[in-house]
Coordinates of C-alpha atoms and ligand atoms in Angstrom, one line a residue:
M1 CA 84.6 153.5 3.2
K2 CA 87.4 155.5 1.7
P3 CA 86.1 158.5 -0.5
K4 CA 87.3 158.6 -4.2
T5 CA 89.6 161.7 -4.2
L6 CA 89.1 164.1 -7.0
R7 CA 92.3 166.4 -7.5
T8 CA 91.5 168.3 -10.6
L9 CA 88.2 169.9 -12.2
P10 CA 88.3 167.4 -15.1
D11 CA 88.3 164.5 -12.6
L12 CA 85.4 166.2 -10.8
R13 CA 83.5 166.9 -13.8
R14 CA 84.0 163.1 -15.0
E15 CA 82.7 161.8 -11.8
M16 CA 79.6 163.9 -11.4
A17 CA 78.6 163.3 -15.1
A18 CA 78.9 159.4 -14.1
W19 CA 76.6 160.0 -11.2
R20 CA 74.1 162.1 -13.3
D21 CA 74.2 159.4 -16.0
K22 CA 72.9 156.8 -13.5
G23 CA 70.1 159.1 -12.5
L24 CA 71.7 159.9 -8.9
R25 CA 70.8 163.0 -6.9
Y26 CA 73.8 164.3 -5.0
A27 CA 74.5 166.8 -2.3
V28 CA 77.8 168.8 -1.7
V29 CA 79.4 169.9 1.4
P30 CA 81.6 172.7 0.8
T31 CA 84.4 172.8 3.4
M32 CA 88.0 174.1 4.3
G33 CA 89.1 170.9 5.7
A34 CA 90.0 170.5 9.4
I35 CA 86.9 168.1 9.5
H36 CA 85.2 167.6 12.6
E37 CA 81.7 166.3 14.0
G38 CA 79.9 169.5 12.5
H39 CA 81.1 168.6 8.9
M40 CA 80.3 164.8 9.4
Q41 CA 77.0 165.7 10.4
L42 CA 76.4 167.8 7.2
V43 CA 77.5 164.7 5.2
R44 CA 75.3 162.4 6.9
E45 CA 72.2 164.8 6.6
G46 CA 73.4 165.1 2.9
L47 CA 72.9 161.4 2.5
R48 CA 69.5 161.4 4.2
R49 CA 68.3 163.7 1.5
A50 CA 70.3 162.5 -1.7
D51 CA 72.0 159.5 -3.3
R52 CA 75.6 160.5 -3.1
V53 CA 77.8 163.2 -1.3
I54 CA 80.7 164.9 -2.5
T55 CA 82.8 167.0 0.0
T56 CA 85.0 169.8 -1.3
I57 CA 88.3 170.7 0.8
F58 CA 89.7 174.1 -0.2
V59 CA 91.3 176.7 2.0
N60 CA 90.1 179.8 0.1
P61 CA 92.5 182.4 0.4
K62 CA 90.0 185.2 -0.8
Q63 CA 87.9 185.0 2.3
F64 CA 90.9 185.5 4.5
A65 CA 92.3 189.2 5.4
A66 CA 96.2 189.6 5.4
H67 CA 96.3 189.8 9.3
E68 CA 93.9 186.4 9.4
D69 CA 94.9 182.9 10.1
L70 CA 95.4 181.6 6.5
D71 CA 99.0 180.3 6.9
K72 CA 98.1 178.7 10.4
Y73 CA 94.6 177.3 9.5
P74 CA 94.7 173.8 10.6
R75 CA 95.5 171.3 7.5
D76 CA 95.2 167.3 7.9
E77 CA 94.4 165.9 4.6
P78 CA 94.6 162.3 5.9
G79 CA 92.7 162.7 8.7
D80 CA 90.1 164.7 6.9
L81 CA 89.6 161.7 4.3
L82 CA 89.4 159.3 6.9
K83 CA 86.5 161.2 9.1
L84 CA 84.7 161.9 5.6
G85 CA 84.9 158.3 4.8
K86 CA 83.4 157.4 8.1
A87 CA 80.6 159.9 7.8
G88 CA 80.0 158.3 4.1
S89 CA 81.0 160.9 1.9
N90 CA 81.2 159.1 -1.6
A91 CA 83.9 161.5 -3.0
V92 CA 86.2 164.3 -1.9
Y93 CA 87.0 167.2 -4.5
L94 CA 90.5 168.7 -3.4
P95 CA 91.0 171.1 -6.2
R96 CA 94.5 172.6 -7.3
P97 CA 94.3 176.6 -7.0
D98 CA 94.3 177.0 -10.7
D99 CA 91.1 175.0 -10.9
I100 CA 89.5 177.7 -8.7
Y101 CA 91.3 180.7 -9.8
P102 CA 92.8 180.1 -13.2
P103 CA 95.6 182.8 -14.2
G104 CA 94.0 186.2 -15.0
F105 CA 90.8 185.5 -12.7
S106 CA 88.9 188.7 -12.4
T107 CA 85.4 188.0 -11.2
S108 CA 83.6 188.2 -7.8
V109 CA 80.2 188.2 -6.5
S110 CA 79.1 191.5 -5.3
L111 CA 76.5 191.3 -2.4
T112 CA 74.2 193.6 -0.3
G113 CA 71.2 192.5 2.0
P114 CA 72.4 189.8 4.7
A115 CA 76.0 190.3 3.7
R116 CA 75.8 194.1 4.9
A117 CA 74.1 193.3 8.2
G118 CA 76.9 194.7 10.1
L119 CA 77.7 191.5 11.8
E120 CA 80.7 189.5 10.4
D121 CA 80.9 192.0 7.4
R122 CA 81.8 194.9 9.8
F123 CA 84.8 192.9 11.2
R124 CA 86.0 191.0 8.0
P125 CA 85.0 193.4 5.3
H126 CA 86.3 191.0 2.4
F127 CA 84.9 187.9 3.7
F128 CA 81.5 187.3 2.5
T129 CA 82.7 188.4 -1.4
G130 CA 85.5 185.7 -0.8
V131 CA 82.8 183.1 0.4
A132 CA 80.0 183.9 -2.1
T133 CA 82.5 183.8 -5.0
I134 CA 83.9 180.2 -4.2
V135 CA 80.4 179.0 -3.2
A136 CA 79.2 179.9 -6.7
K137 CA 82.0 178.3 -8.3
L138 CA 81.5 174.8 -6.3
L139 CA 78.0 174.9 -7.1
V140 CA 78.7 175.5 -10.6
Q141 CA 81.6 173.2 -10.6
T142 CA 79.6 170.2 -9.0
G143 CA 76.2 170.8 -10.4
A144 CA 74.9 169.2 -7.2
D145 CA 71.3 169.2 -6.4
L146 CA 71.7 170.1 -2.8
A147 CA 74.3 172.0 -0.8
M148 CA 74.9 171.6 2.9
F149 CA 75.7 174.4 5.3
G150 CA 76.0 174.7 9.1
E151 CA 73.9 177.2 11.0
K152 CA 76.9 177.8 13.0
D153 CA 78.1 180.2 10.2
Y154 CA 74.6 181.8 10.2
Q155 CA 75.4 184.7 8.3
Q156 CA 77.0 182.9 5.7
L157 CA 74.1 180.6 5.5
R158 CA 71.9 183.5 4.8
V159 CA 74.3 185.0 2.4
V160 CA 74.7 181.9 0.5
T161 CA 71.0 180.9 0.3
R162 CA 70.2 184.5 -0.9
M163 CA 72.8 184.5 -3.7
A164 CA 71.7 181.0 -5.0
R165 CA 68.2 182.2 -5.2
D166 CA 69.2 185.7 -6.7
L167 CA 71.5 184.1 -9.2
D168 CA 68.9 181.3 -10.2
L169 CA 71.6 178.5 -9.2
P170 CA 69.9 175.3 -9.5
T171 CA 71.2 174.0 -6.3
E172 CA 68.9 174.0 -3.0
V173 CA 70.8 175.6 -0.2
I174 CA 70.1 173.6 3.2
G175 CA 71.0 174.7 6.7
I176 CA 71.8 172.1 9.4
P177 CA 71.4 172.9 13.1
T178 CA 74.8 173.5 14.7
V179 CA 76.5 170.5 16.2
R180 CA 77.6 171.2 19.9
E181 CA 80.1 169.7 22.4
D182 CA 78.4 168.1 25.8
D183 CA 78.8 171.6 27.3
G184 CA 77.2 173.5 24.4
L185 CA 80.2 174.9 22.6
A186 CA 79.7 175.1 19.0
M187 CA 82.0 172.7 17.1
S188 CA 84.7 174.7 15.0
S189 CA 87.8 174.2 13.5
R190 CA 89.1 177.1 15.3
N191 CA 88.3 175.3 18.8
V192 CA 91.7 173.7 18.4
Y193 CA 93.4 177.2 19.2
L194 CA 91.9 177.4 22.7
S195 CA 94.0 176.8 25.8
F196 CA 92.6 174.6 28.5
A197 CA 91.1 177.9 30.5
E198 CA 89.7 179.4 27.3
R199 CA 88.2 176.2 26.4
R200 CA 86.4 175.9 29.8
R201 CA 85.3 179.5 29.5
A202 CA 84.1 179.2 26.0
T203 CA 80.8 177.5 26.7
A204 CA 79.6 181.0 28.1
I205 CA 78.7 182.3 24.8
F206 CA 76.2 179.6 24.2
Q207 CA 74.8 179.9 28.0
N208 CA 74.3 183.6 27.6
L209 CA 72.7 183.5 24.2
N210 CA 70.3 181.0 25.7
L211 CA 69.7 183.4 28.8
A212 CA 69.0 186.2 26.3
A213 CA 66.7 184.2 24.1
E214 CA 64.5 183.3 27.3
A215 CA 64.2 186.7 28.4
I216 CA 63.0 187.8 24.9
R217 CA 60.5 184.9 24.9
N218 CA 59.4 186.2 28.4
G219 CA 58.7 189.7 26.9
R220 CA 62.1 191.5 27.2
V221 CA 63.0 193.9 24.4
P222 CA 65.6 192.1 22.1
S223 CA 68.1 194.8 22.1
Q224 CA 68.2 195.1 25.9
A225 CA 68.2 191.1 26.2
A226 CA 71.5 191.0 24.0
A227 CA 73.1 194.0 25.6
Q228 CA 72.7 192.3 29.0
A229 CA 74.4 189.0 27.5
A230 CA 77.0 191.2 26.0
R231 CA 77.6 192.8 29.7
R232 CA 77.8 189.6 31.2
L233 CA 80.2 188.0 28.8
R234 CA 82.4 191.1 29.0
D235 CA 82.4 190.5 32.8
Q236 CA 83.5 186.8 32.3
G237 CA 86.6 188.2 30.4
F238 CA 85.4 188.0 26.8
K239 CA 86.1 191.0 24.4
I240 CA 82.9 191.3 22.4
D241 CA 82.5 192.1 18.6
Y242 CA 78.6 192.0 18.8
V243 CA 75.7 190.3 20.6
T244 CA 72.6 191.1 18.6
A245 CA 69.0 190.0 17.8
R246 CA 68.2 190.1 14.1
N247 CA 65.3 189.0 11.7
A248 CA 66.2 185.4 11.2
E249 CA 66.0 185.5 7.6
T250 CA 67.1 189.1 6.5
L251 CA 69.4 189.8 9.5
A252 CA 67.9 193.2 9.5
R253 CA 67.3 194.6 13.1
P254 CA 63.9 193.6 14.5
S255 CA 60.9 195.9 13.6
I256 CA 57.8 193.9 13.3
P257 CA 56.3 192.6 16.7
G258 CA 56.2 188.6 16.5
E259 CA 58.9 188.2 13.7
R260 CA 61.3 185.1 13.7
L261 CA 64.5 186.2 15.4
R262 CA 67.8 184.8 15.7
L263 CA 70.6 185.8 18.4
L264 CA 74.0 186.1 17.1
A265 CA 77.4 186.6 19.0
A266 CA 80.9 187.2 18.1
A267 CA 83.6 187.3 21.1
W268 CA 87.1 187.1 21.4
N269 CA 88.3 184.4 24.0
G270 CA 91.9 185.2 24.6
K271 CA 93.4 185.3 21.2
T272 CA 90.7 183.0 19.4
R273 CA 87.4 184.8 18.0
L274 CA 84.4 182.6 18.5
I275 CA 81.1 183.1 16.8
D276 CA 77.6 181.4 17.7
N277 CA 73.9 181.9 17.3
I278 CA 70.7 180.4 18.3
A279 CA 67.0 180.7 17.2
V280 CA 64.9 182.7 19.7
Ligands
PAF301 O1 82.4 177.6 5.9 C1 83.4 177.3 5.4 O2 84.2 176.4 5.8 C2 83.9 178.2 4.0 O3 83.6 179.4 4.3 C3 83.5 177.7 2.8 C4 81.7 177.6 2.8 C5 83.7 176.4 2.6 C6 83.8 178.5 1.6 O4 85.2 178.5 1.6

């Protein structure tokens, strides 16, 4: 069914109040559009846990640096609404810029902990402030019981989870496993940028993370297994930003035997930067 579109903050508030009045529990799926199977899975998982799902679409300028792809970020509202309807999203919030950043906007969320793990934050210094600020706003504006995030952006998931806990936001943050193409490539809105040859090569990131995870499970020192994965990827033509094993919750470097680990990678495949991660 076609989802109800809510284009202003007052529209959103009215609809959310109506859901509350009916005693419904609802989940929010925050997105920047360019909806793919990964987002659709977040909607379906939201519907498994709550009575209604609201998806938000807003390409957030505050999480892009000047040299990044804000202007060419893929936008397709009709296609997005069709896919979200197919997944079962009951409503879609497409706020006007002023609904998110009213004139004179001067507040942002300041972060440490997982936001300073030296992963995405090292290469995109403004990114998590932009993400955390808009996510805080979307959780407050929607008042959702649950917020659905993909594990694909693992550091983002950890940052948002920590923020919601630290600020006593009443929304429970839920992480959902990465949805992958048949060859293992993590679904991402940026995959559309890949040429045919780059697309074929892209699966190597997931493959090498799996080899490293297996080596760690077999007793290899995590930093050595990650370094080997980075070497292999470099040999296959990637430019590496990082391949590293971290504590799965804090994203700190491993320090305790037996702690739960996550392997994370970011690498350039031609002009496209890909990220991925897996549990060890
Ligand atoms: O993951 C994304 O698409 C964005 O970072 C988010 C969470 C929608 C915030 O703009």
